[in-house]
Tab-separated table of C-alpha atoms and ligand atoms in Angstrom:
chain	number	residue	atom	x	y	z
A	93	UNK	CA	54.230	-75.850	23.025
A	94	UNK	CA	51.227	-75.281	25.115
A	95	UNK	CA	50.002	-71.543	25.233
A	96	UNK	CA	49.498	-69.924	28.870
A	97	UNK	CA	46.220	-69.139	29.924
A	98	UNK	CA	45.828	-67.624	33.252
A	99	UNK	CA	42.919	-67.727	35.905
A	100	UNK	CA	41.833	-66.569	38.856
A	101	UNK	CA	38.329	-67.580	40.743
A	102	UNK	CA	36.446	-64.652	41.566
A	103	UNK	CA	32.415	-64.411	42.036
A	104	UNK	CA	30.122	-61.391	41.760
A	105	UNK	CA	30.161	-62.303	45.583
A	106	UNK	CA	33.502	-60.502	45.928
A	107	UNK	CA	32.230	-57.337	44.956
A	108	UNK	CA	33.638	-54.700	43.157
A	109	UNK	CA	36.434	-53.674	44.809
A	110	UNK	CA	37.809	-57.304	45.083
A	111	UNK	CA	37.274	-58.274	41.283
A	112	UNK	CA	38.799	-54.767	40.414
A	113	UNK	CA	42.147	-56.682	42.376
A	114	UNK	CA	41.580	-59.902	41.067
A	115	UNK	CA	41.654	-58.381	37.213
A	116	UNK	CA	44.710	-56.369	38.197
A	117	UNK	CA	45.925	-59.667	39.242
A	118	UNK	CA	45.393	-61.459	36.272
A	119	UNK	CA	46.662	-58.463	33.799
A	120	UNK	CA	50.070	-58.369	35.826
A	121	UNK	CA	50.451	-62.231	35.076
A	122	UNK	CA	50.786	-61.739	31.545
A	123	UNK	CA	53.780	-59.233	32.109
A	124	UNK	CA	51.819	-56.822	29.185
A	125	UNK	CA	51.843	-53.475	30.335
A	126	UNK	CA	55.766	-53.326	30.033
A	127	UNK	CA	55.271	-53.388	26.293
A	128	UNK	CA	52.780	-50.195	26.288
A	129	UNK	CA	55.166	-47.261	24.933
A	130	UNK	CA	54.603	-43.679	26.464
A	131	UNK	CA	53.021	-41.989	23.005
A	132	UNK	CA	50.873	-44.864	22.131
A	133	UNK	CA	47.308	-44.914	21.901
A	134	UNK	CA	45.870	-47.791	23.600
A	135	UNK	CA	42.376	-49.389	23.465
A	136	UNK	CA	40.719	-50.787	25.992
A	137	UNK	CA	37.772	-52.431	23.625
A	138	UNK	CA	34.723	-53.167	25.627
A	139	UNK	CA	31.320	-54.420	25.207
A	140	UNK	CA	29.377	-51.232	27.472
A	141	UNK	CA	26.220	-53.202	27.010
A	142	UNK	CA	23.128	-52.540	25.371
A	143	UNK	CA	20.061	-50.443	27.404
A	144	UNK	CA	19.672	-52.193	30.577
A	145	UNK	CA	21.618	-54.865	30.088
A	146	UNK	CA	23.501	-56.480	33.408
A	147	UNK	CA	25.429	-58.805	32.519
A	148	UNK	CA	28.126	-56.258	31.021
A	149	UNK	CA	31.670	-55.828	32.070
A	150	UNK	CA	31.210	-53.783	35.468
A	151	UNK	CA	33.454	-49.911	35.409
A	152	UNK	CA	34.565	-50.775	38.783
A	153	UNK	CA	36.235	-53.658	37.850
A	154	UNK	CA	38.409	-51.939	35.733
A	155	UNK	CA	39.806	-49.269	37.739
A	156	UNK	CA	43.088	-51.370	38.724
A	157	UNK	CA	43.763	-52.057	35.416
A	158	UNK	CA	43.407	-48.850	34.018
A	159	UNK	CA	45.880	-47.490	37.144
A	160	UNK	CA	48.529	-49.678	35.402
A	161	UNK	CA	47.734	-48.633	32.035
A	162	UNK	CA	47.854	-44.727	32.814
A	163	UNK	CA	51.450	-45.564	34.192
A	164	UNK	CA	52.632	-46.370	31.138
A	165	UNK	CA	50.902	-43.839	28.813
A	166	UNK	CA	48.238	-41.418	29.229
A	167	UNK	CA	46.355	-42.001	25.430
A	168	UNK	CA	44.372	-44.836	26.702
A	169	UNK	CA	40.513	-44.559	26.056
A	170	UNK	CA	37.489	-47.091	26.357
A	171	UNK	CA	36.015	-47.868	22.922
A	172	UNK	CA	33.833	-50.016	21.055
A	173	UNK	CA	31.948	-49.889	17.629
A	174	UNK	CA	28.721	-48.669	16.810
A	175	UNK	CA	26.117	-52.030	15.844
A	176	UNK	CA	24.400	-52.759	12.725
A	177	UNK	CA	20.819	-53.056	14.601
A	178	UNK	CA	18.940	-49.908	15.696
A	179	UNK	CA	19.282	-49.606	18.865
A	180	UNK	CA	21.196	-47.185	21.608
A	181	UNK	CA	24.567	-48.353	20.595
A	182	UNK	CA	23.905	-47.711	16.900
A	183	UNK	CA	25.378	-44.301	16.605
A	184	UNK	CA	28.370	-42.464	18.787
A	185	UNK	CA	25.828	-39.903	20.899
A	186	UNK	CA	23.373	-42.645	22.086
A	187	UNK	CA	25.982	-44.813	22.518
A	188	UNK	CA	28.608	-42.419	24.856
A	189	UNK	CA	25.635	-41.808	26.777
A	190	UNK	CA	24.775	-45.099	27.206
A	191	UNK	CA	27.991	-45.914	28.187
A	192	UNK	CA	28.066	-43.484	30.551
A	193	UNK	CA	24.210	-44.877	32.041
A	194	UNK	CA	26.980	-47.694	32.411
A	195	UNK	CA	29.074	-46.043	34.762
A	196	UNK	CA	31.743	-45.714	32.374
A	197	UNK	CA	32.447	-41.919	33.364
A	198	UNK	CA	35.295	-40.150	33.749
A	199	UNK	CA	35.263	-39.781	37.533
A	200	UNK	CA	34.904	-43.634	38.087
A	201	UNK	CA	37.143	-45.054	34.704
A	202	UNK	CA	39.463	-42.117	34.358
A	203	UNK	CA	39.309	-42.676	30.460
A	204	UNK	CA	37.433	-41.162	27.623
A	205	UNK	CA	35.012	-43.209	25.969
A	206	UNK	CA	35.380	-43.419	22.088
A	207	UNK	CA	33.011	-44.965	19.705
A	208	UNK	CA	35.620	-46.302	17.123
A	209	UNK	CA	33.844	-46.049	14.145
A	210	UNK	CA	32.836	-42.450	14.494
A	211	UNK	CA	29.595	-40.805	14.893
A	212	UNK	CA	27.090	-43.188	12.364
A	213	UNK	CA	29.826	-45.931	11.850
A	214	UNK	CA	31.142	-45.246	8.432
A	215	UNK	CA	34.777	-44.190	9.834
A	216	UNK	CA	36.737	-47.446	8.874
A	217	UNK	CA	39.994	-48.489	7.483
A	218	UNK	CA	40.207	-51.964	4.957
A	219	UNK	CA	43.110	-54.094	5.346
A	220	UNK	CA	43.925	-57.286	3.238
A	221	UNK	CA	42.811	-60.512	5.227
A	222	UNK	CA	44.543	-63.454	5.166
A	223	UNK	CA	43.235	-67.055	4.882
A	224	UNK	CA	39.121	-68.023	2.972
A	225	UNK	CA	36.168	-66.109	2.533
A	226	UNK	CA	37.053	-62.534	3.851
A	227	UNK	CA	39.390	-60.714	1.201
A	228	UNK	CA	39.791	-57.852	3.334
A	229	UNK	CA	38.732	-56.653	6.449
A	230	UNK	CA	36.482	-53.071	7.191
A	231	UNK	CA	37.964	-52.086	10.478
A	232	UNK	CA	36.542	-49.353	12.869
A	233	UNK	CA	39.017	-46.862	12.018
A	234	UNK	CA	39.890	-45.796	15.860
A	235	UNK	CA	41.287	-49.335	16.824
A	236	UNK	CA	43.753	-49.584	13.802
A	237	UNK	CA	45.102	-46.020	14.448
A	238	UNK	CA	45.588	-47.663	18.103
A	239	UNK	CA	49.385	-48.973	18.722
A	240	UNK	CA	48.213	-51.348	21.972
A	241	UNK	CA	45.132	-53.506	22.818
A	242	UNK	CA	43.449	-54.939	25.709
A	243	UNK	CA	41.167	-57.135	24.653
A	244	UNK	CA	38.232	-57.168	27.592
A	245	UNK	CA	35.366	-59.574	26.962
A	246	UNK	CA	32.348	-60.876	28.624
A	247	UNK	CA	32.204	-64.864	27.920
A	248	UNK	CA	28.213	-65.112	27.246
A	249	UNK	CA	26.526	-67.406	24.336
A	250	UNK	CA	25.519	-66.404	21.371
A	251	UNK	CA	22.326	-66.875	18.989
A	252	UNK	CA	24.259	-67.088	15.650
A	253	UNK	CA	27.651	-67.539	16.907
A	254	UNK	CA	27.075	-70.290	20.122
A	255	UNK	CA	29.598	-68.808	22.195
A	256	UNK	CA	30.466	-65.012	22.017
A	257	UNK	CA	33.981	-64.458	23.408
A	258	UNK	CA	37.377	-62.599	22.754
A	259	UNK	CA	37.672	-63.997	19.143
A	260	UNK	CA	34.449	-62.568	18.624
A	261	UNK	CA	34.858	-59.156	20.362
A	262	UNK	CA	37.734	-58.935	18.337
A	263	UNK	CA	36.266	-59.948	15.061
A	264	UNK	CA	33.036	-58.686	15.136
A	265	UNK	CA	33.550	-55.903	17.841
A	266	UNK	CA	36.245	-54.064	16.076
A	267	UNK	CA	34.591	-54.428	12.860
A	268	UNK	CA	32.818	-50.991	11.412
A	269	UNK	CA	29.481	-51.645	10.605
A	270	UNK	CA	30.081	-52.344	6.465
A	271	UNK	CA	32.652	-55.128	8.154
A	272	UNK	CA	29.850	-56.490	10.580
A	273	UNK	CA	27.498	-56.635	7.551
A	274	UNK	CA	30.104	-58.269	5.543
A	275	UNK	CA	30.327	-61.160	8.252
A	276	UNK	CA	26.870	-61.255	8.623
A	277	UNK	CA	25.109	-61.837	5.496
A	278	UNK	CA	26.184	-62.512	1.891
A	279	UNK	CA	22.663	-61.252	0.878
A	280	UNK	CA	22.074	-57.793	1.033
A	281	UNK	CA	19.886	-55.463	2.919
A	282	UNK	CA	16.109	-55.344	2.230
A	283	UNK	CA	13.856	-51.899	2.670
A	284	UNK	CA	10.677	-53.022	4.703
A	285	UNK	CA	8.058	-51.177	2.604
A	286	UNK	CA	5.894	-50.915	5.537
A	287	UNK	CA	8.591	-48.719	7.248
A	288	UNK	CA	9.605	-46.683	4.335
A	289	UNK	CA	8.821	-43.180	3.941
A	290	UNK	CA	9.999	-42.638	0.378
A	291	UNK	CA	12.417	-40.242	2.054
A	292	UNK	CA	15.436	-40.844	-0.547
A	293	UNK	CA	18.107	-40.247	1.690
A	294	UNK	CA	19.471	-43.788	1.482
A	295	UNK	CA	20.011	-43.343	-2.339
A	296	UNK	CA	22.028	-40.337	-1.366
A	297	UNK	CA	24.872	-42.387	0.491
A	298	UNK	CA	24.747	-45.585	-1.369
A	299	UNK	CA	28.202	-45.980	-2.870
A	300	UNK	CA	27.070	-48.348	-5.487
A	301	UNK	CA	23.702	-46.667	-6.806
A	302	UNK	CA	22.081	-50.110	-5.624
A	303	UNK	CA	18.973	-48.239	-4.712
A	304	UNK	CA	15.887	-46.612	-6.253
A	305	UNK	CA	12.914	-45.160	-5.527
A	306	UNK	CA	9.537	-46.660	-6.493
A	307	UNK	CA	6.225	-44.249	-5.914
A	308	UNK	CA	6.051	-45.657	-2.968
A	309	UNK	CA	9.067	-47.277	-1.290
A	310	UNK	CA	13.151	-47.166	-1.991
A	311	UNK	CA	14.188	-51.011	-3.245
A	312	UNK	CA	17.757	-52.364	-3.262
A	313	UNK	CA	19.311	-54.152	-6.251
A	314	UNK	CA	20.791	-57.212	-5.023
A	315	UNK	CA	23.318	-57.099	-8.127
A	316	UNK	CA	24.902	-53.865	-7.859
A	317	UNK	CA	24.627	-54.053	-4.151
A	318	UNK	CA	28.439	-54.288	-2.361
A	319	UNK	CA	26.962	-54.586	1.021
A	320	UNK	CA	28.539	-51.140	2.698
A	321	UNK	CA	25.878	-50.849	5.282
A	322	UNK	CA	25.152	-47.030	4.888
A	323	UNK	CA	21.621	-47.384	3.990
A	324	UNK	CA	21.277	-49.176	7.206
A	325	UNK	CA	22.808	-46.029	8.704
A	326	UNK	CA	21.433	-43.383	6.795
A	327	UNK	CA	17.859	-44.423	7.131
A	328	UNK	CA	16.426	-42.731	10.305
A	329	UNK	CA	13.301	-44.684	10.151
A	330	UNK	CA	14.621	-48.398	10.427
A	331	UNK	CA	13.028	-49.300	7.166
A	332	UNK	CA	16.511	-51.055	6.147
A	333	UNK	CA	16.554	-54.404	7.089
A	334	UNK	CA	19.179	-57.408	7.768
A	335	UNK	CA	18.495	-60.771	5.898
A	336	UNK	CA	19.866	-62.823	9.212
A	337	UNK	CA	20.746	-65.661	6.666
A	338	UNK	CA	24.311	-66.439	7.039
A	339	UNK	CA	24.724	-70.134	8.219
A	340	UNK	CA	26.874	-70.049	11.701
A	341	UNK	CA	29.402	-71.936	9.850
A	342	UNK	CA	30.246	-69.077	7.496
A	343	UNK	CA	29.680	-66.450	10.493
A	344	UNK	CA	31.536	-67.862	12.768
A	345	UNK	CA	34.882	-68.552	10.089
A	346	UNK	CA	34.542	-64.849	8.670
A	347	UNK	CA	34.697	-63.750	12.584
A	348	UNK	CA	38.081	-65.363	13.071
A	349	UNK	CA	39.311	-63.894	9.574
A	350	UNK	CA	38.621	-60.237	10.683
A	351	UNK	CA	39.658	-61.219	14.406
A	352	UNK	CA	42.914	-62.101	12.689
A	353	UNK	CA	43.582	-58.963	10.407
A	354	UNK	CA	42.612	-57.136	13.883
A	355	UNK	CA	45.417	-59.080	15.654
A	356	UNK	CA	47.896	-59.137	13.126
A	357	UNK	CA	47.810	-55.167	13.349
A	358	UNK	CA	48.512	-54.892	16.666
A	359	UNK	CA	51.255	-57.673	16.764
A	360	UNK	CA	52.519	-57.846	20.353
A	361	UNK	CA	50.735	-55.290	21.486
A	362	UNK	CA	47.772	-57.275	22.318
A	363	UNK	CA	46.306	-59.062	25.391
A	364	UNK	CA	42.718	-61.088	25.878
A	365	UNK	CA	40.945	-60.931	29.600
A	366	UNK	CA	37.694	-62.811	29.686
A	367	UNK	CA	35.485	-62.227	32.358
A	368	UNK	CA	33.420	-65.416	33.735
A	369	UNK	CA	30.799	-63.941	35.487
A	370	UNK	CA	27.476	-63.950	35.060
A	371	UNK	CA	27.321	-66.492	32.100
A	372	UNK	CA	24.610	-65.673	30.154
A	373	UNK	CA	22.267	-67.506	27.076
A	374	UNK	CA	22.707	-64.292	25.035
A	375	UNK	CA	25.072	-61.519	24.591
A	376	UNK	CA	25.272	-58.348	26.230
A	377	UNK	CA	23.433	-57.082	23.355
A	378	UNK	CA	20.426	-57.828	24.394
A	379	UNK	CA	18.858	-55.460	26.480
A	380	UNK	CA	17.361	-56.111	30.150
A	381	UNK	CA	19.028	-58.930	32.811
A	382	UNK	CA	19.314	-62.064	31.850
A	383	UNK	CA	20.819	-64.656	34.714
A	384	UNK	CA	23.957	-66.521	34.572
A	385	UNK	CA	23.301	-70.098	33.402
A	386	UNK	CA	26.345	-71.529	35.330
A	387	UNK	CA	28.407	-70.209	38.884
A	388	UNK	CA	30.382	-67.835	38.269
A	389	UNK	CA	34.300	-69.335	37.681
A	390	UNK	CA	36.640	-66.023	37.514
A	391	UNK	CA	39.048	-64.323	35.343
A	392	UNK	CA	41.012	-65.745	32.241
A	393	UNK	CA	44.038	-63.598	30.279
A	394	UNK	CA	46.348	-64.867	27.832
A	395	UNK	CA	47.993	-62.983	24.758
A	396	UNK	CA	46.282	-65.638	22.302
A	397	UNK	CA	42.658	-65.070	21.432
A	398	UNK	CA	42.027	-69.228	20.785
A	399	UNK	CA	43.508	-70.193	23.910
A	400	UNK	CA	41.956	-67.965	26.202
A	401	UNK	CA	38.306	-68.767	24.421
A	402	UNK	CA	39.440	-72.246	24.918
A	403	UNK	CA	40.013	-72.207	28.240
A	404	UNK	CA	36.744	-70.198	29.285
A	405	UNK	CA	34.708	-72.598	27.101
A	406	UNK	CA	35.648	-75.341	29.186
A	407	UNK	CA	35.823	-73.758	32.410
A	408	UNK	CA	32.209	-72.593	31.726
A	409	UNK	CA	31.215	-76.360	30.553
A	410	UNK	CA	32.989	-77.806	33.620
A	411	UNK	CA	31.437	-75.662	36.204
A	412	UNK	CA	28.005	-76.828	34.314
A	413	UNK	CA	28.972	-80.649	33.910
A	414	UNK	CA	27.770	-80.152	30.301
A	415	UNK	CA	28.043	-78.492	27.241
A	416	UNK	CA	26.482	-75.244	28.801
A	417	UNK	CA	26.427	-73.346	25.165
A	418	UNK	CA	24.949	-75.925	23.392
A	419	UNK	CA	22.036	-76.238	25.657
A	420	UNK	CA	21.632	-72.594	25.325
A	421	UNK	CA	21.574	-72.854	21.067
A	422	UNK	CA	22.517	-75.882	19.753
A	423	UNK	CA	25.436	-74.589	17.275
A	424	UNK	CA	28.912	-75.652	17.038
A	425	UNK	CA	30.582	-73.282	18.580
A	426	UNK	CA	34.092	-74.642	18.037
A	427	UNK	CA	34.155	-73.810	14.395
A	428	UNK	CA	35.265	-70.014	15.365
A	429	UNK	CA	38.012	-71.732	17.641
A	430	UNK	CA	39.387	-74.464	14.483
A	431	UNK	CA	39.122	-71.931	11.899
A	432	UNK	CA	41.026	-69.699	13.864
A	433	UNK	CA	43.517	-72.429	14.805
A	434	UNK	CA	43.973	-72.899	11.150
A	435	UNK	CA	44.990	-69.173	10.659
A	436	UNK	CA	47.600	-68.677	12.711
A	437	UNK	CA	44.800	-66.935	14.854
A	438	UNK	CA	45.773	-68.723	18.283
A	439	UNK	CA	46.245	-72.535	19.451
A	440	UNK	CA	43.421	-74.181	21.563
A	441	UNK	CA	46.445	-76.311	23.331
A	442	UNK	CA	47.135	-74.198	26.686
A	443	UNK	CA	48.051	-74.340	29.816
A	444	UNK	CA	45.946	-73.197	32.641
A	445	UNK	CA	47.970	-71.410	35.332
A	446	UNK	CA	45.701	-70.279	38.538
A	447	UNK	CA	46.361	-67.617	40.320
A	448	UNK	CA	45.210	-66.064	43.502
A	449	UNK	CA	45.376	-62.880	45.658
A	450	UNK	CA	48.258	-62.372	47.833
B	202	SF4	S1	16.271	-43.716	3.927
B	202	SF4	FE1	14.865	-45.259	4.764
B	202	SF4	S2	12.871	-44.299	4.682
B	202	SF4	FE2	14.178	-43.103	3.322
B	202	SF4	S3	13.892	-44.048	1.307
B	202	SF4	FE3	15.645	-45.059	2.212
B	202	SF4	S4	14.788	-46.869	3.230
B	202	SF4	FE4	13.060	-45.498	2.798
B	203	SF4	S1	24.402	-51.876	1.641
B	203	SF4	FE1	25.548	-50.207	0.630
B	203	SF4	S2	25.607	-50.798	-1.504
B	203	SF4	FE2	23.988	-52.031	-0.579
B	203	SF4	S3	22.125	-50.833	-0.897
B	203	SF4	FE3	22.902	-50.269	1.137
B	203	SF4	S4	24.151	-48.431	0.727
B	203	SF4	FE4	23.838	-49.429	-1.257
């Protein structure tokens, strides 16, 4: 049976006010908010975008949704998890406020704003994963003490991944940062000598007493090293470094293993929207504007995390007349969508129902 994916055209054009309907629109088609219970805690997982960026799910846009949400229980909050990179998303403080920079404040979202794996990303629960690489899952701890999700992604590409959407926000996004760093490298950090100040704090946190100090620099055993990620926390000078070798194939599979153990929590409770609007080469982690590479097509939802990447994949590729994601970085970007398939994760055989206002 064909999984239900539903759309609904909408363009920047429309403006904020019009999108914020058109989302509302879409969220009521999937019938969702009936299931949200009156004590639950429900997350509303974002992506607020990194320093400048403008290609980021708009606040405004929101603000129908959330209405709904509020109706049905007042423990809803805006979250996301801090990222392995240095940057203003890399710890709670920096990235609240740059949320807030966003527009995601209280007088325009009505929500908090909760960085789920607390103030340096080391608050995380592990959960057994199901299905190849990934034997268990590092979880940012707020999202699995959450009863409901609403999964809200920006469809953009991706430089490791080809196409980041909702299996990725879910995989990678909810993942603390010892889970990211799981996904994203099977070799372990590297201090930078040139950045090092000797300081020793990192050897302080390491769980697995994979570092020591040299007279000049700390240096990481690859053998005892478990890959947590604190030193890449800890260290206030970015000295730690990612080894950006995992091949896209293995990224991309160990993305839909996490995005399942994320799913499989929540059970019912869970919903994907997709925003298709400004389109861009590279994720909303990258800072600045960056210009949508095809029109903008609308609004997806569906309460399966394949489909509804699916479906915006090839709405994307048919408002381009060509494989828009592969021109952008020539990965296969289906491998997250068949791996995921081959989980239990979600089908890619849907059904596109379209929608409009009225
Ligand atoms: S915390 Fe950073 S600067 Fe200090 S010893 Fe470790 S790697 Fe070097
Ligand atoms: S990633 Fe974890 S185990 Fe490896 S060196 Fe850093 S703190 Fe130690």
């Amino acid at each position: 049976m064909k999984t239900d994916v539903y759309l609904i055209k909408a363009s920047r054009e429309d403006g904020p006010e019009v999108i914020a309907k058109k989302a509302l629109a879409i969220y009521r088609s999937l019938g969702f908010n009936e299931r949200i219970e009156a004590e639950d805690f429900v997350a509303l997982k974002i992506h607020f975008g990194e320093k400048n960026n403008t290609g980021h799910i708009k606040p405004q846009w929101l603000t129908g949704i959330i209405n709904d949400v509020l109706q049905r229980s007042d423990r809803a909050f805006l979250a996301d998890s801090n990222t392995l990179y240095v940057g203003q998303r890399a710890n709670s403080v920096d990235h609240i406020r740059l949320a807030w920079e966003h527009g995601f404040r209280p007088e325009i979202v009505r929500l908090p704003v909760i960085i789920a794996d607390g103030l340096v990303g080391r608050e995380k629960i592990e959960i057994k994963t199901e299905g190849g690489q990934v034997k268990s899952s590092r979880i940012s701890s707020a999202f699995l003490s959450s009863q409901v999700m609403i999964c809200l992604t920006h469809v953009t590409g991706h430089v490791q991944t080809g196409v980041g959407a909702a299996i990725k926000n879910l995989g990678m996004g909810c993942a603390s940062r010892a889970g990211k760093l799981d996904q994203h490298s099977v070799v372990h950090p590297r201090v930078k000598a040139k950045d090092c100040r000797n300081c020793g704090v990192c050897l302080d946190y390491c769980p697995a007493e994979a570092i020591r100090q040299t007279q000049t620099q700390a240096i990481i055993d690859d053998e005892k090293c478990i890959g947590c990620g604190e030193c890449l926390v800890v260290c206030r000078f970015g000295a730690v470094k990612m080894k950006w070798d995992e091949d896209s194939r293995r990224l991309q599979e160990k993305m839909a293993e996490y995005a399942l153990s994320v799913k499989n929590h929540f059970g019912e409770k869970i919903c994907f929207i997709n925003f298709i609007l400004q389109v861009t080469k590279d994720c909303d982690c990258m800072a600045g504007n960056q210009s949508g590479v095809v029109p903008d097509v609308g609004i997806v939802a569906s309460l399966d995390p394949v489909a509804v990447d699916r479906a915006s994949i090839d709405l994307v590729n048919q408002a381009a007349g060509r494989d828009a994601f592969r021109q952008g970085y020539n990965l296969d970007w289906s491998i997250q969508l068949v791996h995921g398939e081959n989980l239990g994760l979600g089908s890619q055989d849907y059904e596109l129902i379209e929608i409009s206002l009225d």
